[in-house]
Every structure is written in structure tokens, then in C-alpha cells.
């Protein structure tokens, strides 16, 4: 008869541990997301953000998607023999526990390919970033005129 309160307590502790372990979105936070405005004839553009991992485990950005483009890839701009070029990075990037991943012009970025319509400064597009552990996270990215890095 005395085992009943004990098992209730055990269940309570278990639920608390579970909630603590799962936290909001696995500790991944996305801020300062934006996309680069395009000239009217452009088919592609870049999108950028700062991603932080406040969780206890490493996570990995594995893909991105947006209704603004028919295809979205993870890219990195590299310089080879003095020539800047973009390379697809389909395996994504790991973000260590407590670490951050900066997607910025001239470096790692989200490539929007086959734009549905040109992106004008002042518009907002939706981006969905998918992480190995945290899953899919949606953000609103304002469109900004950006000159550097492409
Ligand atoms: Cu690119």
C-alpha cells in the first residue's frame, strides 16, 4: 500500500527529467535571418542567419526550404587560386553544444535557386531550417539590399 505514493513520485520525477531533456526546439535558436534582394532577372539569391545551440548536445543543420524558391541548397563560398566560388554543402554543418553557426555573405549560406518571384527589399520570406535533432524550425526572413560577398 505504501508503494503507490512512491511510484507517483517516480513518475513525476521522470516527467520532469523528460521535459528538461527535450527543452524548446532542442536549444537551437535562429536569429537575424534575412535574404538578399535581387535584380528583376535574377534566378538565385542567398539567405543568411545566426544559429546558436544552447542545448547539451551537438546538432547539425541538414537542410533548408522556402516557398520563395523551387530549390534550396546549403552552400559555402570558398576562394581557390584567388577565385571565389560557391560549393554545395549537402552534408550541412555541425553546431557544437553551446556553439554557433554564422551564415553570412561570402561564407556559409542558404542558396535560394529558381526564385518564384524576384525578392524586393522590404518583402519577407519564410525559411524552414531542418536540424538533425531539433527538427524543422520556421523563421520569417526580411529581404534586404546587400552588396558585399557575392
Ligand atoms: Cu550559393
mmCIF file of N, CA and C and ligand atoms in Angstrom:
data_model
loop_
_atom_site.group_PDB
_atom_site.id
_atom_site.type_symbol
_atom_site.label_atom_id
_atom_site.label_comp_id
_atom_site.label_asym_id
_atom_site.label_seq_id
_atom_site.Cartn_x
_atom_site.Cartn_y
_atom_site.Cartn_z
ATOM 1 N N UNK A 1 0.821 -1.203 0.000
ATOM 2 C CA UNK A 1 0.000 0.000 0.000
ATOM 3 C C UNK A 1 0.864 1.265 0.000
ATOM 4 N N UNK A 2 2.039 1.178 0.534
ATOM 5 C CA UNK A 2 2.892 2.370 0.603
ATOM 6 C C UNK A 2 3.647 2.596 -0.704
ATOM 7 N N UNK A 3 3.542 1.642 -1.664
ATOM 8 C CA UNK A 3 4.277 1.794 -2.919
ATOM 9 C C UNK A 3 3.599 2.794 -3.862
ATOM 10 N N UNK A 4 2.306 3.060 -3.647
ATOM 11 C CA UNK A 4 1.556 3.948 -4.542
ATOM 12 C C UNK A 4 2.135 5.373 -4.596
ATOM 13 N N UNK A 5 2.300 6.045 -3.410
ATOM 14 C CA UNK A 5 2.871 7.406 -3.466
ATOM 15 C C UNK A 5 4.284 7.409 -4.056
ATOM 16 N N UNK A 6 5.022 6.334 -3.780
ATOM 17 C CA UNK A 6 6.390 6.258 -4.280
ATOM 18 C C UNK A 6 6.412 6.229 -5.813
ATOM 19 N N UNK A 7 5.513 5.415 -6.412
ATOM 20 C CA UNK A 7 5.507 5.332 -7.875
ATOM 21 C C UNK A 7 4.989 6.628 -8.496
ATOM 22 N N UNK A 8 4.088 7.315 -7.784
ATOM 23 C CA UNK A 8 3.618 8.615 -8.278
ATOM 24 C C UNK A 8 4.786 9.600 -8.305
ATOM 25 N N UNK A 9 5.568 9.558 -7.246
ATOM 26 C CA UNK A 9 6.742 10.436 -7.177
ATOM 27 C C UNK A 9 7.738 10.089 -8.294
ATOM 28 N N UNK A 10 7.951 8.792 -8.512
ATOM 29 C CA UNK A 10 8.886 8.345 -9.556
ATOM 30 C C UNK A 10 8.414 8.835 -10.919
ATOM 31 N N UNK A 11 7.111 8.750 -11.168
ATOM 32 C CA UNK A 11 6.541 9.200 -12.437
ATOM 33 C C UNK A 11 6.746 10.701 -12.600
ATOM 34 N N UNK A 12 6.509 11.444 -11.508
ATOM 35 C CA UNK A 12 6.687 12.901 -11.523
ATOM 36 C C UNK A 12 8.131 13.265 -11.876
ATOM 37 N N UNK A 13 9.070 12.596 -11.224
ATOM 38 C CA UNK A 13 10.497 12.862 -11.469
ATOM 39 C C UNK A 13 10.843 12.538 -12.919
ATOM 40 N N UNK A 14 10.307 11.426 -13.417
ATOM 41 C CA UNK A 14 10.565 11.007 -14.790
ATOM 42 C C UNK A 14 10.070 12.073 -15.778
ATOM 43 N N UNK A 15 8.840 12.577 -15.552
ATOM 44 C CA UNK A 15 8.254 13.582 -16.451
ATOM 45 C C UNK A 15 9.090 14.865 -16.421
ATOM 46 N N UNK A 16 9.524 15.269 -15.227
ATOM 47 C CA UNK A 16 10.338 16.486 -15.105
ATOM 48 C C UNK A 16 11.650 16.324 -15.870
ATOM 49 N N UNK A 17 12.279 15.139 -15.733
ATOM 50 C CA UNK A 17 13.530 14.873 -16.441
ATOM 51 C C UNK A 17 13.309 14.921 -17.950
ATOM 52 N N UNK A 18 12.200 14.349 -18.388
ATOM 53 C CA UNK A 18 11.863 14.296 -19.810
ATOM 54 C C UNK A 18 11.695 15.709 -20.358
ATOM 55 N N UNK A 19 10.956 16.556 -19.639
ATOM 56 C CA UNK A 19 10.707 17.930 -20.081
ATOM 57 C C UNK A 19 12.021 18.713 -20.133
ATOM 58 N N UNK A 20 12.884 18.486 -19.148
ATOM 59 C CA UNK A 20 14.171 19.174 -19.098
ATOM 60 C C UNK A 20 15.031 18.764 -20.285
ATOM 61 N N UNK A 21 15.028 17.456 -20.587
ATOM 62 C CA UNK A 21 15.864 16.931 -21.662
ATOM 63 C C UNK A 21 15.389 17.433 -23.032
ATOM 64 N N UNK A 22 14.064 17.604 -23.190
ATOM 65 C CA UNK A 22 13.540 17.951 -24.513
ATOM 66 C C UNK A 22 13.586 19.446 -24.801
ATOM 67 N N UNK A 23 13.526 20.272 -23.783
ATOM 68 C CA UNK A 23 13.608 21.732 -23.922
ATOM 69 C C UNK A 23 12.933 22.293 -25.156
ATOM 70 N N UNK A 24 12.871 23.601 -25.339
ATOM 71 C CA UNK A 24 12.267 24.146 -26.549
ATOM 72 C C UNK A 24 13.186 23.982 -27.758
ATOM 73 N N UNK A 25 12.719 23.281 -28.778
ATOM 74 C CA UNK A 25 13.416 23.100 -30.059
ATOM 75 C C UNK A 25 14.861 22.638 -29.897
ATOM 76 N N UNK A 26 15.146 21.821 -28.875
ATOM 77 C CA UNK A 26 16.489 21.257 -28.707
ATOM 78 C C UNK A 26 17.561 22.288 -28.440
ATOM 79 N N UNK A 27 17.161 23.494 -28.023
ATOM 80 C CA UNK A 27 18.148 24.509 -27.686
ATOM 81 C C UNK A 27 18.675 25.278 -28.892
ATOM 82 N N UNK A 28 18.143 24.978 -30.086
ATOM 83 C CA UNK A 28 18.568 25.701 -31.288
ATOM 84 C C UNK A 28 17.775 27.004 -31.399
ATOM 85 N N UNK A 29 18.469 28.110 -31.606
ATOM 86 C CA UNK A 29 17.803 29.402 -31.818
ATOM 87 C C UNK A 29 18.337 30.029 -33.100
ATOM 88 N N UNK A 30 17.430 30.590 -33.890
ATOM 89 C CA UNK A 30 17.814 31.226 -35.156
ATOM 90 C C UNK A 30 17.489 32.705 -35.038
ATOM 91 N N UNK A 31 18.489 33.565 -35.257
ATOM 92 C CA UNK A 31 18.178 34.993 -35.214
ATOM 93 C C UNK A 31 18.834 35.724 -36.390
ATOM 94 N N UNK A 32 18.362 36.959 -36.583
ATOM 95 C CA UNK A 32 18.888 37.823 -37.650
ATOM 96 C C UNK A 32 18.824 37.170 -39.032
ATOM 97 N N UNK A 33 17.772 36.381 -39.281
ATOM 98 C CA UNK A 33 17.619 35.778 -40.612
ATOM 99 C C UNK A 33 17.246 36.866 -41.605
ATOM 100 N N UNK A 34 17.840 36.829 -42.805
ATOM 101 C CA UNK A 34 17.436 37.732 -43.875
ATOM 102 C C UNK A 34 17.828 37.134 -45.217
ATOM 103 N N UNK A 35 17.201 37.634 -46.266
ATOM 104 C CA UNK A 35 17.523 37.200 -47.625
ATOM 105 C C UNK A 35 17.956 38.418 -48.414
ATOM 106 N N UNK A 36 18.788 38.168 -49.436
ATOM 107 C CA UNK A 36 19.314 39.259 -50.247
ATOM 108 C C UNK A 36 18.329 39.618 -51.366
ATOM 109 N N UNK A 37 18.036 40.901 -51.493
ATOM 110 C CA UNK A 37 17.177 41.369 -52.577
ATOM 111 C C UNK A 37 17.855 41.092 -53.917
ATOM 112 N N UNK A 38 17.065 40.845 -54.971
ATOM 113 C CA UNK A 38 17.617 40.507 -56.286
ATOM 114 C C UNK A 38 17.215 41.535 -57.327
ATOM 115 N N UNK A 39 18.056 41.685 -58.362
ATOM 116 C CA UNK A 39 17.589 42.423 -59.536
ATOM 117 C C UNK A 39 16.477 41.614 -60.207
ATOM 118 N N UNK A 40 15.623 42.267 -61.030
ATOM 119 C CA UNK A 40 14.430 41.595 -61.566
ATOM 120 C C UNK A 40 14.712 40.297 -62.330
ATOM 121 N N UNK A 41 15.881 40.182 -63.004
ATOM 122 C CA UNK A 41 16.126 38.998 -63.845
ATOM 123 C C UNK A 41 16.813 37.858 -63.095
ATOM 124 N N UNK A 42 17.188 38.075 -61.841
ATOM 125 C CA UNK A 42 17.975 37.071 -61.112
ATOM 126 C C UNK A 42 17.141 35.831 -60.774
ATOM 127 N N UNK A 43 17.802 34.669 -60.874
ATOM 128 C CA UNK A 43 17.129 33.392 -60.579
ATOM 129 C C UNK A 43 17.496 32.859 -59.197
ATOM 130 N N UNK A 44 18.582 33.390 -58.629
ATOM 131 C CA UNK A 44 19.073 32.844 -57.363
ATOM 132 C C UNK A 44 19.429 33.989 -56.412
ATOM 133 N N UNK A 45 19.435 33.665 -55.133
ATOM 134 C CA UNK A 45 19.938 34.625 -54.148
ATOM 135 C C UNK A 45 20.343 33.869 -52.884
ATOM 136 N N UNK A 46 20.925 34.595 -51.961
ATOM 137 C CA UNK A 46 21.380 33.977 -50.718
ATOM 138 C C UNK A 46 20.501 34.386 -49.543
ATOM 139 N N UNK A 47 20.464 33.514 -48.536
ATOM 140 C CA UNK A 47 19.793 33.848 -47.278
ATOM 141 C C UNK A 47 20.762 33.520 -46.147
ATOM 142 N N UNK A 48 20.638 34.272 -45.070
ATOM 143 C CA UNK A 48 21.649 34.241 -44.008
ATOM 144 C C UNK A 48 20.979 34.275 -42.637
ATOM 145 N N UNK A 49 21.695 33.835 -41.619
ATOM 146 C CA UNK A 49 21.169 33.854 -40.255
ATOM 147 C C UNK A 49 22.290 33.498 -39.291
ATOM 148 N N UNK A 50 22.058 33.766 -38.043
ATOM 149 C CA UNK A 50 22.967 33.302 -36.995
ATOM 150 C C UNK A 50 22.207 32.254 -36.186
ATOM 151 N N UNK A 51 22.801 31.061 -36.074
ATOM 152 C CA UNK A 51 22.148 29.951 -35.387
ATOM 153 C C UNK A 51 22.975 29.602 -34.158
ATOM 154 N N UNK A 52 22.322 29.553 -33.011
ATOM 155 C CA UNK A 52 23.042 29.179 -31.792
ATOM 156 C C UNK A 52 22.446 27.897 -31.222
ATOM 157 N N UNK A 53 23.291 27.107 -30.602
ATOM 158 C CA UNK A 53 22.868 25.853 -29.990
ATOM 159 C C UNK A 53 23.054 25.968 -28.482
ATOM 160 N N UNK A 54 21.954 26.238 -27.777
ATOM 161 C CA UNK A 54 22.004 26.359 -26.318
ATOM 162 C C UNK A 54 21.817 25.020 -25.630
ATOM 163 N N UNK A 55 21.757 23.940 -26.405
ATOM 164 C CA UNK A 55 21.498 22.610 -25.842
ATOM 165 C C UNK A 55 22.747 21.948 -25.296
ATOM 166 N N UNK A 56 22.560 20.731 -24.781
ATOM 167 C CA UNK A 56 23.655 19.973 -24.174
ATOM 168 C C UNK A 56 24.349 19.070 -25.182
ATOM 169 N N UNK A 57 23.781 18.946 -26.388
ATOM 170 C CA UNK A 57 24.342 18.054 -27.394
ATOM 171 C C UNK A 57 24.589 18.822 -28.679
ATOM 172 N N UNK A 58 25.560 18.365 -29.447
ATOM 173 C CA UNK A 58 25.782 18.940 -30.773
ATOM 174 C C UNK A 58 24.566 18.652 -31.649
ATOM 175 N N UNK A 59 24.302 19.540 -32.597
ATOM 176 C CA UNK A 59 23.224 19.314 -33.562
ATOM 177 C C UNK A 59 23.801 19.654 -34.934
ATOM 178 N N UNK A 60 23.012 19.452 -35.984
ATOM 179 C CA UNK A 60 23.519 19.695 -37.333
ATOM 180 C C UNK A 60 22.422 20.280 -38.199
ATOM 181 N N UNK A 61 22.746 21.383 -38.864
ATOM 182 C CA UNK A 61 21.833 21.925 -39.873
ATOM 183 C C UNK A 61 21.952 21.028 -41.095
ATOM 184 N N UNK A 62 20.849 20.368 -41.482
ATOM 185 C CA UNK A 62 20.953 19.405 -42.593
ATOM 186 C C UNK A 62 20.248 19.854 -43.866
ATOM 187 N N UNK A 63 19.276 20.760 -43.761
ATOM 188 C CA UNK A 63 18.651 21.235 -44.996
ATOM 189 C C UNK A 63 17.863 22.507 -44.732
ATOM 190 N N UNK A 64 17.477 23.154 -45.839
ATOM 191 C CA UNK A 64 16.662 24.361 -45.746
ATOM 192 C C UNK A 64 15.641 24.326 -46.869
ATOM 193 N N UNK A 65 14.527 25.021 -46.665
ATOM 194 C CA UNK A 65 13.482 25.087 -47.686
ATOM 195 C C UNK A 65 12.783 26.431 -47.574
ATOM 196 N N UNK A 66 12.142 26.853 -48.664
ATOM 197 C CA UNK A 66 11.381 28.102 -48.648
ATOM 198 C C UNK A 66 10.354 28.079 -49.759
ATOM 199 N N UNK A 67 9.147 28.598 -49.494
ATOM 200 C CA UNK A 67 8.168 28.699 -50.577
ATOM 201 C C UNK A 67 8.581 29.737 -51.629
ATOM 202 N N UNK A 68 9.615 30.542 -51.346
ATOM 203 C CA UNK A 68 10.052 31.588 -52.282
ATOM 204 C C UNK A 68 10.914 31.031 -53.419
ATOM 205 N N UNK A 69 11.384 29.774 -53.296
ATOM 206 C CA UNK A 69 12.285 29.202 -54.304
ATOM 207 C C UNK A 69 11.934 27.739 -54.547
ATOM 208 N N UNK A 70 12.187 27.290 -55.796
ATOM 209 C CA UNK A 70 11.867 25.896 -56.134
ATOM 210 C C UNK A 70 12.874 24.928 -55.528
ATOM 211 N N UNK A 71 14.112 25.384 -55.354
ATOM 212 C CA UNK A 71 15.123 24.534 -54.722
ATOM 213 C C UNK A 71 15.919 25.383 -53.740
ATOM 214 N N UNK A 72 16.331 24.770 -52.650
ATOM 215 C CA UNK A 72 17.141 25.474 -51.655
ATOM 216 C C UNK A 72 18.306 24.557 -51.278
ATOM 217 N N UNK A 73 19.516 25.095 -51.354
ATOM 218 C CA UNK A 73 20.702 24.297 -51.029
ATOM 219 C C UNK A 73 21.537 25.008 -49.966
ATOM 220 N N UNK A 74 22.363 24.206 -49.286
ATOM 221 C CA UNK A 74 23.337 24.771 -48.357
ATOM 222 C C UNK A 74 24.643 24.933 -49.134
ATOM 223 N N UNK A 75 25.198 26.130 -49.121
ATOM 224 C CA UNK A 75 26.401 26.437 -49.905
ATOM 225 C C UNK A 75 27.470 27.062 -49.028
ATOM 226 N N UNK A 76 28.707 26.992 -49.529
ATOM 227 C CA UNK A 76 29.787 27.733 -48.889
ATOM 228 C C UNK A 76 30.612 28.412 -49.978
ATOM 229 N N UNK A 77 30.875 29.690 -49.790
ATOM 230 C CA UNK A 77 31.737 30.414 -50.724
ATOM 231 C C UNK A 77 33.181 30.203 -50.288
ATOM 232 N N UNK A 78 34.007 29.698 -51.231
ATOM 233 C CA UNK A 78 35.422 29.449 -50.930
ATOM 234 C C UNK A 78 36.268 30.151 -51.983
ATOM 235 N N UNK A 79 37.510 30.431 -51.621
ATOM 236 C CA UNK A 79 38.427 31.035 -52.579
ATOM 237 C C UNK A 79 39.470 29.998 -52.969
ATOM 238 N N UNK A 80 39.521 29.673 -54.262
ATOM 239 C CA UNK A 80 40.507 28.711 -54.779
ATOM 240 C C UNK A 80 41.308 29.397 -55.864
ATOM 241 N N UNK A 81 42.643 29.426 -55.715
ATOM 242 C CA UNK A 81 43.520 30.104 -56.678
ATOM 243 C C UNK A 81 43.062 31.530 -56.932
ATOM 244 N N UNK A 82 42.663 32.208 -55.883
ATOM 245 C CA UNK A 82 42.265 33.602 -55.989
ATOM 246 C C UNK A 82 40.888 33.819 -56.598
ATOM 247 N N UNK A 83 40.169 32.723 -56.884
ATOM 248 C CA UNK A 83 38.834 32.853 -57.475
ATOM 249 C C UNK A 83 37.777 32.435 -56.449
ATOM 250 N N UNK A 84 36.821 33.317 -56.224
ATOM 251 C CA UNK A 84 35.745 32.996 -55.287
ATOM 252 C C UNK A 84 34.692 32.151 -55.974
ATOM 253 N N UNK A 85 34.331 31.038 -55.365
ATOM 254 C CA UNK A 85 33.225 30.265 -55.926
ATOM 255 C C UNK A 85 32.400 29.607 -54.827
ATOM 256 N N UNK A 86 31.191 29.228 -55.227
ATOM 257 C CA UNK A 86 30.277 28.627 -54.265
ATOM 258 C C UNK A 86 30.267 27.120 -54.432
ATOM 259 N N UNK A 87 30.343 26.428 -53.315
ATOM 260 C CA UNK A 87 30.283 24.970 -53.355
ATOM 261 C C UNK A 87 29.076 24.477 -52.569
ATOM 262 N N UNK A 88 28.313 23.540 -53.145
ATOM 263 C CA UNK A 88 27.222 22.934 -52.384
ATOM 264 C C UNK A 88 27.782 22.196 -51.169
ATOM 265 N N UNK A 89 27.044 22.211 -50.093
ATOM 266 C CA UNK A 89 27.477 21.583 -48.843
ATOM 267 C C UNK A 89 26.338 20.712 -48.332
ATOM 268 N N UNK A 90 26.003 19.624 -49.089
ATOM 269 C CA UNK A 90 24.784 18.860 -48.779
ATOM 270 C C UNK A 90 24.800 18.203 -47.402
ATOM 271 N N UNK A 91 25.987 17.993 -46.826
ATOM 272 C CA UNK A 91 26.037 17.362 -45.500
ATOM 273 C C UNK A 91 25.780 18.366 -44.376
ATOM 274 N N UNK A 92 25.650 19.647 -44.731
ATOM 275 C CA UNK A 92 25.331 20.663 -43.728
ATOM 276 C C UNK A 92 26.500 20.963 -42.807
ATOM 277 N N UNK A 93 26.176 21.547 -41.673
ATOM 278 C CA UNK A 93 27.220 21.940 -40.718
ATOM 279 C C UNK A 93 26.808 21.571 -39.309
ATOM 280 N N UNK A 94 27.775 21.018 -38.569
ATOM 281 C CA UNK A 94 27.516 20.701 -37.162
ATOM 282 C C UNK A 94 27.582 21.976 -36.335
ATOM 283 N N UNK A 95 26.757 22.039 -35.311
ATOM 284 C CA UNK A 95 26.813 23.136 -34.350
ATOM 285 C C UNK A 95 27.024 22.501 -32.983
ATOM 286 N N UNK A 96 28.194 22.734 -32.408
ATOM 287 C CA UNK A 96 28.547 22.123 -31.123
ATOM 288 C C UNK A 96 27.604 22.597 -30.023
ATOM 289 N N UNK A 97 27.491 21.810 -28.941
ATOM 290 C CA UNK A 97 26.724 22.250 -27.775
ATOM 291 C C UNK A 97 27.307 23.581 -27.312
ATOM 292 N N UNK A 98 26.450 24.579 -27.172
ATOM 293 C CA UNK A 98 26.915 25.904 -26.762
ATOM 294 C C UNK A 98 27.567 26.687 -27.902
ATOM 295 N N UNK A 99 27.579 26.127 -29.101
ATOM 296 C CA UNK A 99 28.261 26.769 -30.230
ATOM 297 C C UNK A 99 27.327 27.587 -31.104
ATOM 298 N N UNK A 100 27.905 28.208 -32.137
ATOM 299 C CA UNK A 100 27.092 28.979 -33.071
ATOM 300 C C UNK A 100 27.568 28.756 -34.497
ATOM 301 N N UNK A 101 26.641 28.935 -35.404
ATOM 302 C CA UNK A 101 26.917 28.814 -36.836
ATOM 303 C C UNK A 101 26.464 30.111 -37.473
ATOM 304 N N UNK A 102 27.397 30.781 -38.136
ATOM 305 C CA UNK A 102 27.053 32.046 -38.759
ATOM 306 C C UNK A 102 26.956 31.867 -40.267
ATOM 307 N N UNK A 103 25.783 32.138 -40.806
ATOM 308 C CA UNK A 103 25.579 32.113 -42.256
ATOM 309 C C UNK A 103 25.624 33.558 -42.714
ATOM 310 N N UNK A 104 26.625 33.903 -43.543
ATOM 311 C CA UNK A 104 26.841 35.310 -43.893
ATOM 312 C C UNK A 104 27.336 35.426 -45.323
ATOM 313 N N UNK A 105 27.122 36.596 -45.962
ATOM 314 C CA UNK A 105 27.631 36.796 -47.320
ATOM 315 C C UNK A 105 29.139 36.529 -47.377
ATOM 316 N N UNK A 106 29.581 35.786 -48.404
ATOM 317 C CA UNK A 106 30.999 35.478 -48.558
ATOM 318 C C UNK A 106 31.428 34.225 -47.807
ATOM 319 N N UNK A 107 30.506 33.571 -47.108
ATOM 320 C CA UNK A 107 30.833 32.363 -46.352
ATOM 321 C C UNK A 107 29.753 31.315 -46.529
ATOM 322 N N UNK A 108 29.440 30.644 -45.432
ATOM 323 C CA UNK A 108 28.353 29.657 -45.479
ATOM 324 C C UNK A 108 27.030 30.382 -45.683
ATOM 325 N N UNK A 109 26.182 29.832 -46.542
ATOM 326 C CA UNK A 109 24.901 30.486 -46.791
ATOM 327 C C UNK A 109 23.844 29.511 -47.271
ATOM 328 N N UNK A 110 22.611 29.987 -47.248
ATOM 329 C CA UNK A 110 21.488 29.235 -47.794
ATOM 330 C C UNK A 110 21.252 29.778 -49.194
ATOM 331 N N UNK A 111 21.267 28.901 -50.203
ATOM 332 C CA UNK A 111 21.111 29.333 -51.589
ATOM 333 C C UNK A 111 19.682 29.082 -52.047
ATOM 334 N N UNK A 112 19.014 30.154 -52.437
ATOM 335 C CA UNK A 112 17.654 30.025 -52.979
ATOM 336 C C UNK A 112 17.785 29.968 -54.493
ATOM 337 N N UNK A 113 17.332 28.878 -55.099
ATOM 338 C CA UNK A 113 17.528 28.619 -56.532
ATOM 339 C C UNK A 113 16.170 28.551 -57.221
ATOM 340 N N UNK A 114 16.076 29.128 -58.424
ATOM 341 C CA UNK A 114 14.809 29.179 -59.152
ATOM 342 C C UNK A 114 13.752 29.923 -58.347
ATOM 343 N N UNK A 115 14.009 31.185 -58.134
ATOM 344 C CA UNK A 115 13.085 32.001 -57.349
ATOM 345 C C UNK A 115 11.706 32.036 -58.005
ATOM 346 N N UNK A 116 10.681 31.937 -57.190
ATOM 347 C CA UNK A 116 9.302 32.001 -57.677
ATOM 348 C C UNK A 116 9.021 33.414 -58.203
ATOM 349 N N UNK A 117 9.578 34.422 -57.518
ATOM 350 C CA UNK A 117 9.450 35.820 -57.937
ATOM 351 C C UNK A 117 10.687 36.552 -57.432
ATOM 352 N N UNK A 118 11.062 37.669 -58.086
ATOM 353 C CA UNK A 118 12.214 38.427 -57.562
ATOM 354 C C UNK A 118 11.953 38.855 -56.113
ATOM 355 N N UNK A 119 13.009 38.922 -55.315
ATOM 356 C CA UNK A 119 12.866 39.361 -53.920
ATOM 357 C C UNK A 119 13.161 40.855 -53.844
ATOM 358 N N UNK A 120 12.206 41.598 -53.342
ATOM 359 C CA UNK A 120 12.362 43.051 -53.211
ATOM 360 C C UNK A 120 12.617 43.422 -51.755
ATOM 361 N N UNK A 121 13.518 44.389 -51.553
ATOM 362 C CA UNK A 121 13.786 44.874 -50.196
ATOM 363 C C UNK A 121 12.465 45.278 -49.561
ATOM 364 N N UNK A 122 12.253 44.874 -48.331
ATOM 365 C CA UNK A 122 11.003 45.174 -47.638
ATOM 366 C C UNK A 122 10.042 43.996 -47.614
ATOM 367 N N UNK A 123 10.221 43.025 -48.557
ATOM 368 C CA UNK A 123 9.423 41.789 -48.516
ATOM 369 C C UNK A 123 9.883 40.931 -47.331
ATOM 370 N N UNK A 124 9.107 39.912 -47.041
ATOM 371 C CA UNK A 124 9.523 38.917 -46.052
ATOM 372 C C UNK A 124 9.282 37.539 -46.659
ATOM 373 N N UNK A 125 10.253 36.646 -46.516
ATOM 374 C CA UNK A 125 10.043 35.277 -46.978
ATOM 375 C C UNK A 125 10.110 34.328 -45.783
ATOM 376 N N UNK A 126 9.510 33.151 -45.975
ATOM 377 C CA UNK A 126 9.558 32.142 -44.939
ATOM 378 C C UNK A 126 10.698 31.177 -45.241
ATOM 379 N N UNK A 127 11.478 30.861 -44.218
ATOM 380 C CA UNK A 127 12.550 29.870 -44.350
ATOM 381 C C UNK A 127 12.292 28.769 -43.334
ATOM 382 N N UNK A 128 12.480 27.522 -43.752
ATOM 383 C CA UNK A 128 12.422 26.407 -42.808
ATOM 384 C C UNK A 128 13.795 25.766 -42.767
ATOM 385 N N UNK A 129 14.405 25.796 -41.607
ATOM 386 C CA UNK A 129 15.711 25.159 -41.434
ATOM 387 C C UNK A 129 15.485 23.859 -40.680
ATOM 388 N N UNK A 130 16.066 22.772 -41.188
ATOM 389 C CA UNK A 130 15.873 21.469 -40.556
ATOM 390 C C UNK A 130 17.177 20.999 -39.932
ATOM 391 N N UNK A 131 17.060 20.603 -38.679
ATOM 392 C CA UNK A 131 18.212 20.147 -37.896
ATOM 393 C C UNK A 131 18.046 18.667 -37.582
ATOM 394 N N UNK A 132 19.184 17.966 -37.484
ATOM 395 C CA UNK A 132 19.191 16.533 -37.194
ATOM 396 C C UNK A 132 18.383 16.222 -35.932
ATOM 397 N N UNK A 133 18.601 16.968 -34.861
ATOM 398 C CA UNK A 133 17.925 16.663 -33.601
ATOM 399 C C UNK A 133 16.743 17.580 -33.333
ATOM 400 N N UNK A 134 16.900 18.870 -33.569
ATOM 401 C CA UNK A 134 15.839 19.832 -33.240
ATOM 402 C C UNK A 134 14.688 19.787 -34.244
ATOM 403 N N UNK A 135 14.893 19.151 -35.395
ATOM 404 C CA UNK A 135 13.833 19.069 -36.397
ATOM 405 C C UNK A 135 13.700 20.357 -37.190
ATOM 406 N N UNK A 136 12.506 20.578 -37.760
ATOM 407 C CA UNK A 136 12.282 21.736 -38.639
ATOM 408 C C UNK A 136 11.897 22.964 -37.826
ATOM 409 N N UNK A 137 12.550 24.089 -38.099
ATOM 410 C CA UNK A 137 12.230 25.356 -37.426
ATOM 411 C C UNK A 137 11.963 26.398 -38.508
ATOM 412 N N UNK A 138 10.801 27.052 -38.406
ATOM 413 C CA UNK A 138 10.407 28.065 -39.385
ATOM 414 C C UNK A 138 10.771 29.455 -38.885
ATOM 415 N N UNK A 139 11.312 30.283 -39.770
ATOM 416 C CA UNK A 139 11.571 31.685 -39.411
ATOM 417 C C UNK A 139 11.104 32.587 -40.550
ATOM 418 N N UNK A 140 10.799 33.821 -40.223
ATOM 419 C CA UNK A 140 10.479 34.841 -41.215
ATOM 420 C C UNK A 140 11.753 35.634 -41.480
ATOM 421 N N UNK A 141 12.129 35.731 -42.745
ATOM 422 C CA UNK A 141 13.366 36.429 -43.097
ATOM 423 C C UNK A 141 13.029 37.677 -43.914
ATOM 424 N N UNK A 142 13.317 38.865 -43.402
ATOM 425 C CA UNK A 142 13.113 40.069 -44.204
ATOM 426 C C UNK A 142 14.083 40.087 -45.383
ATOM 427 N N UNK A 143 13.645 40.693 -46.483
ATOM 428 C CA UNK A 143 14.507 40.822 -47.654
ATOM 429 C C UNK A 143 15.220 42.161 -47.565
ATOM 430 N N UNK A 144 16.561 42.122 -47.689
ATOM 431 C CA UNK A 144 17.359 43.353 -47.564
ATOM 432 C C UNK A 144 18.269 43.506 -48.777
ATOM 433 N N UNK A 145 18.561 44.742 -49.122
ATOM 434 C CA UNK A 145 19.555 45.016 -50.165
ATOM 435 C C UNK A 145 20.938 44.842 -49.535
ATOM 436 N N UNK A 146 21.736 43.896 -50.060
ATOM 437 C CA UNK A 146 23.076 43.623 -49.526
ATOM 438 C C UNK A 146 24.036 43.595 -50.707
ATOM 439 N N UNK A 147 25.148 44.327 -50.614
ATOM 440 C CA UNK A 147 26.055 44.425 -51.748
ATOM 441 C C UNK A 147 27.228 43.458 -51.669
ATOM 442 N N UNK A 148 27.764 43.230 -50.463
ATOM 443 C CA UNK A 148 29.062 42.549 -50.352
ATOM 444 C C UNK A 148 28.954 41.049 -50.517
ATOM 445 N N UNK A 149 30.062 40.414 -50.931
ATOM 446 C CA UNK A 149 30.252 38.984 -50.734
ATOM 447 C C UNK A 149 29.786 38.045 -51.824
ATOM 448 N N UNK A 150 29.185 38.517 -52.918
ATOM 449 C CA UNK A 150 28.756 37.561 -53.946
ATOM 450 C C UNK A 150 29.477 37.858 -55.261
HETATM 451 CU CU1 LIG B 1 25.458 29.805 -53.093
#
